[in-house]
Amino acid sequence: MLVIKNASAANLSLKPRACSVDKHGQCNLDIVVVYQVKQPACLFVNDTQLTCTNNTELNQYTYSYNSDQPLVFSLVNQQSQPIVEVEFLRLQLSKFRRRQRNPWSLF
């Protein structure tokens, strides 16, 4: 989910955008957050401040994720108002494998 309050004010992207959870429901990976703002802002994950910037150029932050909690990354301006929010997706993979061959045969 991407929520943009003012599209011309900021850009925020995550790499990767999602992870597959293990059998315990956890993800273990590094998330690269790339963002650009036209005003002083701080980068948050959920309610925790990660970093702040006055730089209007492209910025990058690497976040190590090792948890079973959902993540929402956001850029917040100096008035504590969110500019952009991006949700990190957690995917539950199927426990069953697809059959390797079709159950029918011509011979």
Tab-separated table of N, CA, C and O in Angstrom:
chain	number	residue	atom	x	y	z
A	1	MET	N	0.842	-1.170	0.000
A	1	MET	CA	0.000	0.000	0.000
A	1	MET	C	0.890	1.236	0.000
A	1	MET	O	1.804	1.350	0.803
A	2	LEU	N	0.641	2.139	-0.912
A	2	LEU	CA	1.393	3.382	-1.020
A	2	LEU	C	0.413	4.528	-0.847
A	2	LEU	O	-0.554	4.635	-1.586
A	3	VAL	N	0.671	5.359	0.143
A	3	VAL	CA	-0.177	6.518	0.391
A	3	VAL	C	0.684	7.757	0.188
A	3	VAL	O	1.686	7.932	0.867
A	4	ILE	N	0.287	8.604	-0.746
A	4	ILE	CA	1.045	9.820	-1.036
A	4	ILE	C	0.167	11.015	-0.696
A	4	ILE	O	-0.920	11.176	-1.250
A	5	LYS	N	0.634	11.846	0.220
A	5	LYS	CA	-0.112	13.040	0.614
A	5	LYS	C	0.097	14.166	-0.388
A	5	LYS	O	-0.805	14.894	-0.712
A	6	ASN	N	1.332	14.315	-0.868
A	6	ASN	CA	1.666	15.347	-1.840
A	6	ASN	C	2.700	14.756	-2.783
A	6	ASN	O	3.877	14.709	-2.457
A	7	ALA	N	2.271	14.285	-3.936
A	7	ALA	CA	3.133	13.527	-4.842
A	7	ALA	C	4.360	14.308	-5.298
A	7	ALA	O	5.412	13.733	-5.535
A	8	SER	N	4.272	15.618	-5.419
A	8	SER	CA	5.408	16.406	-5.879
A	8	SER	C	6.413	16.682	-4.761
A	8	SER	O	7.507	17.135	-5.005
A	9	ALA	N	6.035	16.392	-3.518
A	9	ALA	CA	6.889	16.707	-2.382
A	9	ALA	C	7.894	15.616	-2.054
A	9	ALA	O	8.927	15.907	-1.474
A	10	ALA	N	7.604	14.338	-2.397
A	10	ALA	CA	8.496	13.264	-1.987
A	10	ALA	C	8.297	12.005	-2.814
A	10	ALA	O	7.234	11.780	-3.384
A	11	ASN	N	9.350	11.185	-2.834
A	11	ASN	CA	9.317	9.848	-3.429
A	11	ASN	C	9.896	8.888	-2.412
A	11	ASN	O	10.886	9.199	-1.749
A	12	LEU	N	9.308	7.696	-2.304
A	12	LEU	CA	9.771	6.686	-1.361
A	12	LEU	C	9.567	5.321	-1.988
A	12	LEU	O	8.467	5.008	-2.441
A	13	SER	N	10.634	4.517	-2.039
A	13	SER	CA	10.513	3.166	-2.587
A	13	SER	C	11.318	2.189	-1.742
A	13	SER	O	12.298	2.573	-1.086
A	14	LEU	N	10.881	0.925	-1.766
A	14	LEU	CA	11.522	-0.136	-1.003
A	14	LEU	C	12.039	-1.195	-1.960
A	14	LEU	O	11.383	-1.531	-2.940
A	15	LYS	N	13.207	-1.754	-1.634
A	15	LYS	CA	13.772	-2.856	-2.412
A	15	LYS	C	14.288	-3.896	-1.449
A	15	LYS	O	15.186	-3.589	-0.678
A	16	PRO	N	13.756	-5.078	-1.382
A	16	PRO	CA	12.586	-5.570	-2.095
A	16	PRO	C	11.308	-5.003	-1.500
A	16	PRO	O	11.317	-4.468	-0.401
A	17	ARG	N	10.190	-5.165	-2.214
A	17	ARG	CA	8.895	-4.648	-1.762
A	17	ARG	C	8.182	-5.623	-0.834
A	17	ARG	O	7.215	-5.266	-0.183
A	18	ALA	N	8.643	-6.893	-0.831
A	18	ALA	CA	7.970	-7.911	-0.032
A	18	ALA	C	8.965	-9.008	0.352
A	18	ALA	O	10.049	-9.094	-0.206
A	19	CYS	N	8.561	-9.824	1.322
A	19	CYS	CA	9.353	-10.994	1.678
A	19	CYS	C	8.421	-12.156	1.957
A	19	CYS	O	7.253	-11.970	2.275
A	20	SER	N	8.947	-13.359	1.812
A	20	SER	CA	8.163	-14.542	2.146
A	20	SER	C	8.527	-14.956	3.563
A	20	SER	O	9.695	-14.981	3.930
A	21	VAL	N	7.521	-15.246	4.350
A	21	VAL	CA	7.762	-15.586	5.747
A	21	VAL	C	8.150	-17.051	5.878
A	21	VAL	O	7.752	-17.887	5.066
A	22	ASP	N	8.945	-17.363	6.896
A	22	ASP	CA	9.333	-18.751	7.153
A	22	ASP	C	8.240	-19.452	7.952
A	22	ASP	O	7.170	-18.900	8.193
A	23	LYS	N	8.502	-20.661	8.394
A	23	LYS	CA	7.470	-21.434	9.096
A	23	LYS	C	7.092	-20.831	10.443
A	23	LYS	O	6.063	-21.140	11.014
A	24	HIS	N	7.920	-19.921	10.968
A	24	HIS	CA	7.624	-19.239	12.231
A	24	HIS	C	6.965	-17.877	12.004
A	24	HIS	O	6.719	-17.138	12.951
A	25	GLY	N	6.721	-17.524	10.733
A	25	GLY	CA	6.071	-16.261	10.417
A	25	GLY	C	7.009	-15.071	10.399
A	25	GLY	O	6.562	-13.934	10.459
A	26	GLN	N	8.338	-15.303	10.298
A	26	GLN	CA	9.304	-14.210	10.332
A	26	GLN	C	9.949	-13.992	8.974
A	26	GLN	O	10.062	-14.916	8.174
A	27	CYS	N	10.386	-12.757	8.753
A	27	CYS	CA	11.179	-12.378	7.586
A	27	CYS	C	12.571	-11.995	8.074
A	27	CYS	O	12.702	-11.341	9.109
A	28	ASN	N	13.589	-12.379	7.334
A	28	ASN	CA	14.967	-12.033	7.669
A	28	ASN	C	15.650	-11.506	6.415
A	28	ASN	O	16.061	-12.283	5.563
A	29	LEU	N	15.759	-10.185	6.289
A	29	LEU	CA	16.426	-9.599	5.131
A	29	LEU	C	16.726	-8.130	5.368
A	29	LEU	O	16.268	-7.542	6.336
A	30	ASP	N	17.519	-7.562	4.469
A	30	ASP	CA	17.832	-6.137	4.509
A	30	ASP	C	16.954	-5.430	3.482
A	30	ASP	O	16.876	-5.842	2.328
A	31	ILE	N	16.295	-4.370	3.906
A	31	ILE	CA	15.432	-3.582	3.044
A	31	ILE	C	16.145	-2.278	2.728
A	31	ILE	O	16.562	-1.562	3.641
A	32	VAL	N	16.299	-1.969	1.454
A	32	VAL	CA	16.908	-0.708	1.035
A	32	VAL	C	15.786	0.291	0.776
A	32	VAL	O	14.925	0.063	-0.069
A	33	VAL	N	15.800	1.368	1.536
A	33	VAL	CA	14.793	2.421	1.408
A	33	VAL	C	15.443	3.569	0.633
A	33	VAL	O	16.447	4.124	1.060
A	34	VAL	N	14.872	3.901	-0.517
A	34	VAL	CA	15.366	5.002	-1.346
A	34	VAL	C	14.297	6.092	-1.322
A	34	VAL	O	13.132	5.825	-1.593
A	35	TYR	N	14.710	7.298	-0.963
A	35	TYR	CA	13.722	8.379	-0.836
A	35	TYR	C	14.329	9.717	-1.244
A	35	TYR	O	15.541	9.915	-1.216
A	36	GLN	N	13.448	10.619	-1.633
A	36	GLN	CA	13.831	11.976	-2.012
A	36	GLN	C	12.724	12.917	-1.565
A	36	GLN	O	11.546	12.659	-1.828
A	37	VAL	N	13.093	13.969	-0.874
A	37	VAL	CA	12.121	14.957	-0.402
A	37	VAL	C	12.565	16.351	-0.805
A	37	VAL	O	13.747	16.605	-0.985
A	38	LYS	N	11.607	17.250	-0.924
A	38	LYS	CA	11.913	18.636	-1.288
A	38	LYS	C	11.895	19.556	-0.084
A	38	LYS	O	11.963	20.768	-0.235
A	39	GLN	N	11.793	18.967	1.103
A	39	GLN	CA	11.769	19.738	2.344
A	39	GLN	C	12.435	18.888	3.424
A	39	GLN	O	12.587	17.689	3.255
A	40	PRO	N	12.856	19.478	4.523
A	40	PRO	CA	13.418	18.684	5.623
A	40	PRO	C	12.390	17.659	6.113
A	40	PRO	O	11.215	17.995	6.294
A	41	ALA	N	12.834	16.405	6.278
A	41	ALA	CA	11.921	15.337	6.693
A	41	ALA	C	12.688	14.245	7.408
A	41	ALA	O	13.913	14.160	7.319
A	42	CYS	N	11.936	13.404	8.116
A	42	CYS	CA	12.512	12.263	8.827
A	42	CYS	C	11.878	10.980	8.316
A	42	CYS	O	10.694	10.942	7.994
A	43	LEU	N	12.697	9.941	8.255
A	43	LEU	CA	12.239	8.626	7.842
A	43	LEU	C	11.870	7.826	9.082
A	43	LEU	O	12.659	7.746	10.024
A	44	PHE	N	10.668	7.251	9.082
A	44	PHE	CA	10.186	6.443	10.195
A	44	PHE	C	9.849	5.040	9.705
A	44	PHE	O	9.452	4.862	8.554
A	45	VAL	N	9.993	4.062	10.589
A	45	VAL	CA	9.440	2.734	10.368
A	45	VAL	C	8.514	2.484	11.545
A	45	VAL	O	8.925	2.588	12.705
A	46	ASN	N	7.233	2.213	11.226
A	46	ASN	CA	6.167	2.174	12.230
A	46	ASN	C	6.222	3.479	13.021
A	46	ASN	O	5.990	4.525	12.455
A	47	ASP	N	6.539	3.496	14.298
A	47	ASP	CA	6.619	4.744	15.063
A	47	ASP	C	8.037	5.071	15.501
A	47	ASP	O	8.243	5.911	16.372
A	48	THR	N	9.025	4.426	14.894
A	48	THR	CA	10.427	4.615	15.272
A	48	THR	C	11.146	5.463	14.230
A	48	THR	O	11.133	5.127	13.046
A	49	GLN	N	11.783	6.534	14.671
A	49	GLN	CA	12.533	7.396	13.764
A	49	GLN	C	13.851	6.733	13.408
A	49	GLN	O	14.590	6.282	14.276
A	50	LEU	N	14.155	6.683	12.099
A	50	LEU	CA	15.402	6.085	11.628
A	50	LEU	C	16.458	7.137	11.335
A	50	LEU	O	17.585	7.027	11.786
A	51	THR	N	16.094	8.145	10.561
A	51	THR	CA	17.039	9.187	10.173
A	51	THR	C	16.274	10.420	9.702
A	51	THR	O	15.112	10.340	9.347
A	52	CYS	N	16.961	11.553	9.710
A	52	CYS	CA	16.389	12.806	9.209
A	52	CYS	C	17.324	13.383	8.155
A	52	CYS	O	18.527	13.106	8.160
A	53	THR	N	16.764	14.202	7.264
A	53	THR	CA	17.578	14.795	6.213
A	53	THR	C	17.053	16.172	5.832
A	53	THR	O	15.866	16.451	5.922
A	54	ASN	N	17.978	17.026	5.431
A	54	ASN	CA	17.668	18.321	4.814
A	54	ASN	C	18.046	18.281	3.344
A	54	ASN	O	17.841	19.243	2.622
A	55	ASN	N	18.616	17.149	2.927
A	55	ASN	CA	19.129	16.971	1.580
A	55	ASN	C	17.977	16.734	0.605
A	55	ASN	O	17.132	15.880	0.826
A	56	THR	N	17.950	17.480	-0.505
A	56	THR	CA	16.892	17.308	-1.495
A	56	THR	C	17.288	16.304	-2.574
A	56	THR	O	16.498	16.040	-3.473
A	57	GLU	N	18.496	15.745	-2.489
A	57	GLU	CA	18.930	14.747	-3.455
A	57	GLU	C	18.427	13.370	-3.040
A	57	GLU	O	17.816	13.203	-1.993
A	58	LEU	N	18.706	12.367	-3.858
A	58	LEU	CA	18.294	10.999	-3.577
A	58	LEU	C	19.044	10.469	-2.360
A	58	LEU	O	20.267	10.561	-2.281
A	59	ASN	N	18.312	9.932	-1.393
A	59	ASN	CA	18.889	9.385	-0.165
A	59	ASN	C	18.609	7.893	-0.106
A	59	ASN	O	17.645	7.404	-0.691
A	60	GLN	N	19.448	7.187	0.655
A	60	GLN	CA	19.288	5.740	0.783
A	60	GLN	C	19.540	5.328	2.225
A	60	GLN	O	20.443	5.845	2.875
A	61	TYR	N	18.736	4.378	2.710
A	61	TYR	CA	18.885	3.858	4.062
A	61	TYR	C	18.647	2.352	4.008
A	61	TYR	O	17.710	1.893	3.358
A	62	THR	N	19.497	1.572	4.682
A	62	THR	CA	19.328	0.123	4.731
A	62	THR	C	18.804	-0.268	6.097
A	62	THR	O	19.401	0.066	7.120
A	63	TYR	N	17.677	-0.980	6.097
A	63	TYR	CA	17.019	-1.402	7.329
A	63	TYR	C	17.067	-2.920	7.417
A	63	TYR	O	16.605	-3.613	6.516
A	64	SER	N	17.643	-3.451	8.499
A	64	SER	CA	17.692	-4.893	8.709
A	64	SER	C	16.399	-5.344	9.386
A	64	SER	O	16.089	-4.917	10.494
A	65	TYR	N	15.669	-6.213	8.696
A	65	TYR	CA	14.367	-6.670	9.179
A	65	TYR	C	14.467	-8.132	9.597
A	65	TYR	O	14.811	-8.989	8.805
A	66	ASN	N	14.167	-8.391	10.859
A	66	ASN	CA	14.194	-9.737	11.406
A	66	ASN	C	13.064	-9.829	12.431
A	66	ASN	O	13.302	-9.737	13.626
A	67	SER	N	11.838	-9.978	11.926
A	67	SER	CA	10.703	-9.927	12.826
A	67	SER	C	9.480	-10.560	12.178
A	67	SER	O	9.499	-10.922	11.008
A	68	ASP	N	8.418	-10.661	12.963
A	68	ASP	CA	7.139	-11.113	12.432
A	68	ASP	C	6.107	-9.987	12.445
A	68	ASP	O	4.936	-10.209	12.190
A	69	GLN	N	6.545	-8.767	12.728
A	69	GLN	CA	5.654	-7.609	12.785
A	69	GLN	C	5.562	-6.934	11.414
A	69	GLN	O	6.548	-6.862	10.688
A	70	PRO	N	4.388	-6.410	11.047
A	70	PRO	CA	4.260	-5.668	9.788
A	70	PRO	C	5.024	-4.346	9.861
A	70	PRO	O	5.213	-3.797	10.939
A	71	LEU	N	5.456	-3.864	8.697
A	71	LEU	CA	6.222	-2.614	8.630
A	71	LEU	C	5.506	-1.593	7.766
A	71	LEU	O	4.962	-1.928	6.720
A	72	VAL	N	5.560	-0.332	8.200
A	72	VAL	CA	5.104	0.796	7.396
A	72	VAL	C	6.210	1.851	7.460
A	72	VAL	O	6.543	2.346	8.536
A	73	PHE	N	6.793	2.153	6.307
A	73	PHE	CA	7.810	3.200	6.217
A	73	PHE	C	7.118	4.500	5.852
A	73	PHE	O	6.217	4.526	5.016
A	74	SER	N	7.558	5.605	6.474
A	74	SER	CA	6.935	6.894	6.186
A	74	SER	C	7.966	8.016	6.274
A	74	SER	O	8.935	7.930	7.020
A	75	LEU	N	7.714	9.040	5.473
A	75	LEU	CA	8.471	10.287	5.554
A	75	LEU	C	7.571	11.300	6.229
A	75	LEU	O	6.415	11.488	5.831
A	76	VAL	N	8.097	11.950	7.263
A	76	VAL	CA	7.320	12.888	8.067
A	76	VAL	C	8.003	14.250	8.028
A	76	VAL	O	9.221	14.341	8.224
A	77	ASN	N	7.231	15.311	7.807
A	77	ASN	CA	7.818	16.653	7.755
A	77	ASN	C	8.048	17.209	9.162
A	77	ASN	O	7.765	16.548	10.156
A	78	GLN	N	8.523	18.441	9.254
A	78	GLN	CA	8.858	19.050	10.544
A	78	GLN	C	7.628	19.308	11.417
A	78	GLN	O	7.745	19.443	12.621
A	79	GLN	N	6.451	19.356	10.815
A	79	GLN	CA	5.216	19.554	11.571
A	79	GLN	C	4.612	18.215	12.004
A	79	GLN	O	3.459	18.160	12.418
A	80	SER	N	5.371	17.133	11.903
A	80	SER	CA	4.959	15.773	12.267
A	80	SER	C	3.786	15.266	11.438
A	80	SER	O	2.989	14.458	11.896
A	81	GLN	N	3.687	15.736	10.201
A	81	GLN	CA	2.653	15.269	9.292
A	81	GLN	C	3.273	14.329	8.267
A	81	GLN	O	4.319	14.640	7.692
A	82	PRO	N	2.675	13.151	8.035
A	82	PRO	CA	3.227	12.218	7.051
A	82	PRO	C	3.122	12.774	5.633
A	82	PRO	O	2.102	13.353	5.262
A	83	ILE	N	4.199	12.607	4.886
A	83	ILE	CA	4.234	13.046	3.493
A	83	ILE	C	3.923	11.843	2.595
A	83	ILE	O	3.100	11.912	1.710
A	84	VAL	N	4.634	10.727	2.847
A	84	VAL	CA	4.487	9.494	2.072
A	84	VAL	C	4.545	8.314	3.023
A	84	VAL	O	5.353	8.313	3.951
A	85	GLU	N	3.711	7.296	2.776
A	85	GLU	CA	3.752	6.055	3.549
A	85	GLU	C	3.766	4.871	2.595
A	85	GLU	O	3.022	4.863	1.614
A	86	VAL	N	4.609	3.874	2.888
A	86	VAL	CA	4.685	2.660	2.083
A	86	VAL	C	4.677	1.470	3.031
A	86	VAL	O	5.462	1.424	3.978
A	87	GLU	N	3.807	0.506	2.757
A	87	GLU	CA	3.728	-0.703	3.579
A	87	GLU	C	4.605	-1.784	2.970
A	87	GLU	O	4.563	-2.033	1.763
A	88	PHE	N	5.409	-2.452	3.811
A	88	PHE	CA	6.241	-3.573	3.378
A	88	PHE	C	5.393	-4.841	3.460
A	88	PHE	O	4.787	-5.128	4.490
A	89	LEU	N	5.316	-5.577	2.363
A	89	LEU	CA	4.440	-6.742	2.284
A	89	LEU	C	5.129	-8.005	2.784
A	89	LEU	O	6.299	-8.242	2.496
A	90	ARG	N	4.380	-8.802	3.529
A	90	ARG	CA	4.852	-10.103	4.006
A	90	ARG	C	3.968	-11.156	3.363
A	90	ARG	O	2.752	-11.117	3.502
A	91	LEU	N	4.577	-12.103	2.647
A	91	LEU	CA	3.821	-13.100	1.902
A	91	LEU	C	3.954	-14.477	2.535
A	91	LEU	O	5.063	-14.911	2.854
A	92	GLN	N	2.843	-15.153	2.700
A	92	GLN	CA	2.834	-16.526	3.201
A	92	GLN	C	2.789	-17.442	1.983
A	92	GLN	O	1.830	-17.439	1.230
A	93	LEU	N	3.837	-18.227	1.780
A	93	LEU	CA	3.883	-19.123	0.631
A	93	LEU	C	3.091	-20.394	0.924
A	93	LEU	O	2.952	-20.807	2.070
A	94	SER	N	2.617	-20.995	-0.127
A	94	SER	CA	1.850	-22.226	0.006
A	94	SER	C	2.728	-23.336	0.570
A	94	SER	O	3.904	-23.451	0.240
A	95	LYS	N	2.139	-24.188	1.393
A	95	LYS	CA	2.885	-25.286	1.993
A	95	LYS	C	2.938	-26.501	1.084
A	95	LYS	O	3.677	-27.438	1.334
A	96	PHE	N	2.144	-26.496	0.031
A	96	PHE	CA	2.069	-27.641	-0.852
A	96	PHE	C	2.742	-27.334	-2.180
A	96	PHE	O	2.587	-26.251	-2.725
A	97	ARG	N	3.460	-28.319	-2.680
A	97	ARG	CA	4.109	-28.164	-3.980
A	97	ARG	C	3.156	-28.588	-5.075
A	97	ARG	O	2.354	-29.496	-4.904
A	98	ARG	N	3.284	-28.000	-6.214
A	98	ARG	CA	2.508	-28.396	-7.378
A	98	ARG	C	3.066	-29.707	-7.897
A	98	ARG	O	4.270	-29.941	-7.847
A	99	ARG	N	2.191	-30.544	-8.412
A	99	ARG	CA	2.654	-31.818	-8.960
A	99	ARG	C	3.618	-31.574	-10.104
A	99	ARG	O	3.429	-30.673	-10.908
A	100	GLN	N	4.634	-32.402	-10.197
A	100	GLN	CA	5.655	-32.237	-11.227
A	100	GLN	C	5.150	-32.624	-12.612
A	100	GLN	O	5.630	-32.124	-13.607
A	101	ARG	N	4.216	-33.544	-12.683
A	101	ARG	CA	3.672	-33.934	-13.974
A	101	ARG	C	2.156	-34.030	-13.878
A	101	ARG	O	1.605	-34.150	-12.789
A	102	ASN	N	1.519	-34.004	-15.006
A	102	ASN	CA	0.062	-34.117	-15.032
A	102	ASN	C	-0.367	-35.525	-14.644
A	102	ASN	O	0.325	-36.503	-14.929
A	103	PRO	N	-1.539	-35.681	-14.035
A	103	PRO	CA	-1.988	-37.006	-13.593
A	103	PRO	C	-2.474	-37.893	-14.732
A	103	PRO	O	-2.732	-39.064	-14.546
A	104	TRP	N	-2.564	-37.386	-15.940
A	104	TRP	CA	-3.037	-38.175	-17.069
A	104	TRP	C	-1.875	-38.483	-18.014
A	104	TRP	O	-0.837	-37.836	-17.987
A	105	SER	N	-2.060	-39.453	-18.868
A	105	SER	CA	-1.032	-39.841	-19.825
A	105	SER	C	-1.716	-40.404	-21.056
A	105	SER	O	-2.784	-41.017	-20.973
A	106	LEU	N	-1.094	-40.251	-22.202
A	106	LEU	CA	-1.632	-40.802	-23.436
A	106	LEU	C	-1.270	-42.281	-23.580
A	106	LEU	O	-1.897	-43.004	-24.317
A	107	PHE	N	-0.238	-42.724	-22.882
A	107	PHE	CA	0.203	-44.125	-23.008
A	107	PHE	C	0.155	-44.827	-21.702
A	107	PHE	O	0.404	-44.429	-20.679
